[in-house]
Amino acid sequence: GSADLSCDLLVLGAGPGGYSAAFRAADLGLKVIVVERYAALGGVCLNVGCIPSKALLHVAAVMDEVSHLGDLGVDFGAPSVNVDKLRGHKEKVISKLTGGLAAMAKMRKVTVVRGYGSFIDAHHVEVEETSGEAQAKTGAKKTIHFSQAIIAAGSQAVRLPFLPQDERIVDSTGALELKGTPKKMLIIGGGIIGLEMGTVYSTLGARLDVVEMLDGLMQGADRDLVKVWQKMNAKRFDNIMLKTKTVGATATPEGIKVQFEGLDGTKSEGLYDLVLQAVGRTPNGKKVAAEKAGVAVTDRGFINVDVQMRTNVPHIFAIGDVVGQPMLAHKAVHEAHVAAEVAAGVQLGDANLAKSQFDARVIPSVAYTDPEVAWVGLTEDQAKAQGIKVKKGLFPWTASGRAIANGRDEGFTKLLFDDSPEAHGHGKILGGGIVGTHAGDMIGEIALAIEMGANAVDIGKTIHPHPTLGESIGMAAEVAHGSCTDLPPTRK
Amino acid sequence: GSADLSCDLLVLGAGPGGYSAAFRAADLGLKVIVVERYAALGGVCLNVGCIPSKALLHVAAVMDEVSHLGDLGVDFGAPSVNVDKLRGHKEKVISKLTGGLAAMAKMRKVTVVRGYGSFIDAHHVEVEETSGEAQAKTGAKKTIHFSQAIIAAGSQAVRLPFLPQDERIVDSTGALELKGTPKKMLIIGGGIIGLEMGTVYSTLGARLDVVEMLDGLMQGADRDLVKVWQKMNAKRFDNIMLKTKTVGATATPEGIKVQFEGLDGTKSEGLYDLVLQAVGRTPNGKKVAAEKAGVAVTDRGFINVDVQMRTNVPHIFAIGDVVGQPMLAHKAVHEAHVAAEVAAGVQLGDANLAKSQFDARVIPSVAYTDPEVAWVGLTEDQAKAQGIKVKKGLFPWTASGRAIANGRDEGFTKLLFDDSPEAHGHGKILGGGIVGTHAGDMIGEIALAIEMGANAVDIGKTIHPHPTLGESIGMAAEVAHGSCTDLPPTRK
Amino acid sequence: SPQDFSSKDKPIASPSVRRRAWELGLDLTQVRPSGSGGRIMHADLEGCAPQPRVLAGPIA
Ligand SMILES: Cc1cc2nc3c(=O)[nH]c(=O)nc-3n(C[C@H](O)[C@H](O)[C@H](O)COP(=O)(O)OP(=O)(O)OC[C@H]3O[C@@H](n4cnc5c(N)ncnc54)[C@H](O)[C@@H]3O)c2cc1C
Ligand SMILES: Cc1cc2nc3c(=O)[nH]c(=O)nc-3n(C[C@H](O)[C@H](O)[C@H](O)COP(=O)(O)OP(=O)(O)OC[C@H]3O[C@@H](n4cnc5c(N)ncnc54)[C@H](O)[C@@H]3O)c2cc1C
């Protein structure tokens, strides 16, 4: 049929995946249209995810830091907290970034079409125009013809069906609105998102309960890393309920009454001013009428792709949260570049670009709690489960001059090297983890080491500046190699 | 002659160089004696250098951070500062670390002999016993026989001869004693050490003047990095006097009167409550009677060594500040390991160990100011001076979500890649610099990239977690490669 | 100063490859690189004949 607009590449969704793909493709010379239902670009990450959470976490971290400074001779009284101003700060951070995205889209001549997009066929998307702060439809419609398309529709928070509708029950988006500071808060789901939000609210004064079905918080990370975080944060929690299900809730004037049931059958109950559901995110794959374009979507709503980010329909790509775990912004961006390059390569007849593929060995994870927990590549738990022989180098920050000087020596840095017989004692680094302040800023070095195939000598012989937290990476490699002189000797 | 003690390896001086060498050699199986004149191990770095300065700088950084937090909605009043308690904190940090060193020496069965050591001949050192807090000699003497020796005697602050003796005129050691908070402070010498101490005193309330003979502060770093620091710190300074010499000073009851003379002849004067001399450090090579062992010492007091850290006398090594620039603890430690390995290799007949050599391509530098300034490898200034063609990738933190969320987006990350014709556009990384918070913790990744011979694609395709400051390294590589989508498009 | 700013002219080899090469007495400029971007890998050192090699001169 006839279309209102036409482009080389249509990108559906303007989150980190979508805008990165659109910008990369435009830079490579394609005519690009992005369809986004919300007024601001940036998706979950910029508007209700990575960025606002970190804006609040930073303030919380400084507040927590200050509360210890009296011991060091600098006494600040209790702060007066203006929640409206704090929320305003967070909004300013968001609009600075989303404003930047809009400007960059313009500079790149990427057309942004506001509205809800659905496929009509393998070369057309229909956009129902939306307006206002949310996604209210105006009734106007547009049809866009595309040569190739990238689906970057992202994900949304899972909602527990049995929870009543009540403004004291929120998901991460609601929690980020920071409407006030509850006295008593329940976090359903002990993953990163829940624990980050809990950190903010607890620093602002809330007492926390957390309930988790599995047997530990912050799944995915090695338990030794999590243990350090947990010890430092024990004081925030009244109850950490593991192997426990949330089975019901009722809204009462005094608060939300929530019922729990342990895997062992024990029942319990709690009363909360605020309940945060953070039990995971579900992909938006089923909401774009992908089937009309012939694109296969799994039962759970994911869209499967190959290493070039192609769906089963070769000229339609998918990237970001909608293609699978880990649902992380940096994964979305790197996938976005691949999809954009392949699309541009095909369109422009550039064989090298068309060969682009996603082949990163590892994708790091970070919990921006206090301390931060960061890990990348193989974990010790995985090594054990998969029977991979590893040599571990662990450097405790109790031996780090900088960590001690900062009054924050609870952390450690750990590296895992291949210790299979074929490695002959010079095995490459397979993974690593850091728990401690600035962990997230330093895990990139371990990712680079893994991508470069570095071994313990490579990392240990790289001179890291003293006194930094970063030198703990060099030290951990020396430990694995047996040449560290900042720790007690290893028994022979 | 007969000796009171005998060892495989004598280490003269227990700074980062000395203790690291001693521990490494002991771990490899040598019988080691360390001679140190002071009661505590750790040398300048632990006792009056790296560590105490960072303990104070950390507190200062938090204080400065808090002063901006009101804008974000969290208002702390002005702090009450207890200088005695702050000094106590610093002392605690030091003793935790020096206590750890003493314990580790014991576990390694390294004998520590307290006293002032001088060579008698190529196989003997005489130690004049010292006691108390400083280096008062008791009159007792010991002779130690050694098979091999490592000179790790370090350096000390240069003292300007024309400055009067007055307790208001100090070097870095005096400044670290933190006897009070002056209203008006002069820093003579605009290098890292002076600027770090100035940061601490200014946060505690002092107004600063700095006088520097050369045409810029923080020499060694590229000017663009320094400019960012300088802009952020302008408010600390009343006068930044460049190309200016300090020519005289008199102690008066009102303060220290200091006379300056510009290279252009203009004269000026200032009155200060505290004057910090930070005009450099001079090696202690001439103070150990090295000539009696046949070891050559340069006029300036340095001891020349080869890549195995051997002096002209093959069984006597030298490491650390005493062998040359850069005078940095991490250089000392890496040299120490080499010297210890070679010595152990020779003594134990291990050919591989005996071949050890100092072969790091680069040694990073960090100014632990606020923001931090860190750089490693080739600088742009050097590239220009040496005619090395480089491709630059620069990522400004105004585009970093995390920096904006932290309210600290003044920084940037810059990488320099080989752009010579032989590199065919895939040149490896030659250097890099970061200015911004946590810069020192992240520069290690750039050092590793250089040591591994990584190029822009290697670094850019390594997935760095979002949103971190560390991802700015990946972004800077993408900028060099032309694939960054978090910045405006580059004009074609 | 031991800092080697002119390393752009040097063979691309990681610290452990460099270390292994000197243990084996190999001159890296004589080793053929097999890694991406011209990097010398550990495997490239196998079977190379040692060359007489001089230690560099004074570095400080
Ligand atoms: C509280 C929270 C904190 C987080 N913190 C981090 C973190 O620190 N680091 C990290 O890496 N990740 C974090 N994440 C995850 C991160 O936000 C996601 O991985 C990332 O946003 C995924 O990017 P995306 O482009 O795939 O999808 P999204 O960001 O979900 O973007 C999809 C976009 O598509 C639009 N869209 C969807 N369907 C349509 C349609 N039919 N028509 C028009 N538009 C449509 C949506 O409106 C949205 O803008 C966090 C998430 C949350 C919820
Ligand atoms: C204020 C300040 C801040 C600094 N900050 C940093 C920093 O952040 N990062 C960094 O890398 N570097 C820093 N430095 C430099 C760092 O301290 C030195 O590079 C490092 O200490 C050198 O180690 P070394 O082992 O060579 O010598 P030193 O640390 O100087 O140790 C030499 C030791 O030998 C002893 N000694 C000397 N002669 C004799 C003798 N004849 N008999 C017995 N004992 C003897 C001395 O008492 C001393 O303990 C700083 C220096 C200062 C002054």
Short mmCIF file of C-alpha atoms in Angstrom, two decimals, chain B residues 7-26 28 30-36 117 119 122-123 125 146-154 288 290 293 295 303 305 308-311 313-323 332-345:
data_model
loop_
_atom_site.label_atom_id
_atom_site.label_comp_id
_atom_site.label_asym_id
_atom_site.label_seq_id
_atom_site.Cartn_x
_atom_site.Cartn_y
_atom_site.Cartn_z
CA CYS B 7 72.53 -12.81 54.78
CA ASP B 8 71.97 -13.71 51.16
CA LEU B 9 70.42 -10.36 50.42
CA LEU B 10 70.67 -7.08 52.25
CA VAL B 11 68.06 -4.44 51.45
CA LEU B 12 68.97 -0.90 52.43
CA GLY B 13 65.78 1.05 53.13
CA ALA B 14 62.25 -0.21 53.82
CA GLY B 15 60.10 2.00 51.58
CA PRO B 16 57.81 0.51 48.92
CA GLY B 17 60.93 -0.46 46.97
CA GLY B 18 62.78 -1.97 49.90
CA TYR B 19 60.03 -3.94 51.57
CA SER B 20 58.70 -5.27 48.27
CA ALA B 21 62.16 -6.47 47.27
CA ALA B 22 62.77 -8.02 50.67
CA PHE B 23 59.43 -9.82 50.70
CA ARG B 24 59.76 -11.09 47.14
CA ALA B 25 63.28 -12.37 47.77
CA ALA B 26 62.21 -14.05 51.00
CA LEU B 28 61.70 -17.01 46.64
CA LEU B 30 66.59 -16.06 50.22
CA LYS B 31 67.74 -15.13 53.70
CA VAL B 32 67.01 -11.41 53.80
CA ILE B 33 67.97 -8.55 56.11
CA VAL B 34 66.39 -5.13 55.77
CA VAL B 35 68.12 -2.08 57.24
CA GLU B 36 65.85 0.85 58.04
CA GLY B 117 73.28 1.78 57.09
CA PHE B 119 78.56 0.43 52.93
CA ALA B 122 81.27 -4.54 48.41
CA HIS B 123 80.02 -7.19 50.84
CA VAL B 125 77.23 -2.71 55.50
CA PHE B 146 75.77 -9.87 52.41
CA SER B 147 76.15 -11.88 49.24
CA GLN B 148 74.01 -9.45 47.28
CA ALA B 149 72.44 -6.11 48.15
CA ILE B 150 69.66 -3.83 46.98
CA ILE B 151 69.92 -0.09 47.58
CA ALA B 152 66.43 1.30 48.16
CA ALA B 153 67.35 4.46 50.06
CA GLY B 154 64.70 6.65 48.44
CA VAL B 288 75.00 5.43 51.92
CA ALA B 290 78.04 3.57 48.00
CA ALA B 293 81.23 -0.75 47.62
CA VAL B 295 78.88 1.67 43.26
CA ILE B 303 72.42 5.47 41.07
CA VAL B 305 71.07 0.74 36.81
CA GLN B 308 67.79 -5.84 35.63
CA MET B 309 68.20 -3.07 38.22
CA ARG B 310 71.93 -3.85 38.60
CA THR B 311 74.32 -1.05 39.44
CA VAL B 313 78.64 -3.59 40.64
CA PRO B 314 76.73 -6.63 39.38
CA HIS B 315 75.74 -8.09 42.75
CA ILE B 316 74.46 -4.76 44.03
CA PHE B 317 71.10 -3.53 42.76
CA ALA B 318 69.28 -0.25 43.20
CA ILE B 319 65.56 0.49 42.92
CA GLY B 320 62.97 3.17 43.54
CA ASP B 321 63.42 6.89 43.87
CA VAL B 322 67.19 6.51 44.14
CA VAL B 323 67.50 5.26 40.55
CA ALA B 332 59.61 1.24 42.99
CA VAL B 333 57.55 -1.90 43.66
CA HIS B 334 57.86 -3.25 40.14
CA GLU B 335 61.59 -2.55 40.07
CA ALA B 336 61.83 -4.23 43.45
CA HIS B 337 60.34 -7.44 42.17
CA VAL B 338 62.79 -7.51 39.28
CA ALA B 339 65.82 -6.94 41.50
CA ALA B 340 64.66 -9.57 43.98
CA GLU B 341 64.00 -12.11 41.23
CA VAL B 342 67.37 -11.58 39.60
CA ALA B 343 69.15 -11.81 42.95
CA ALA B 344 67.26 -14.98 43.85
CA GLY B 345 67.82 -16.43 40.39
#
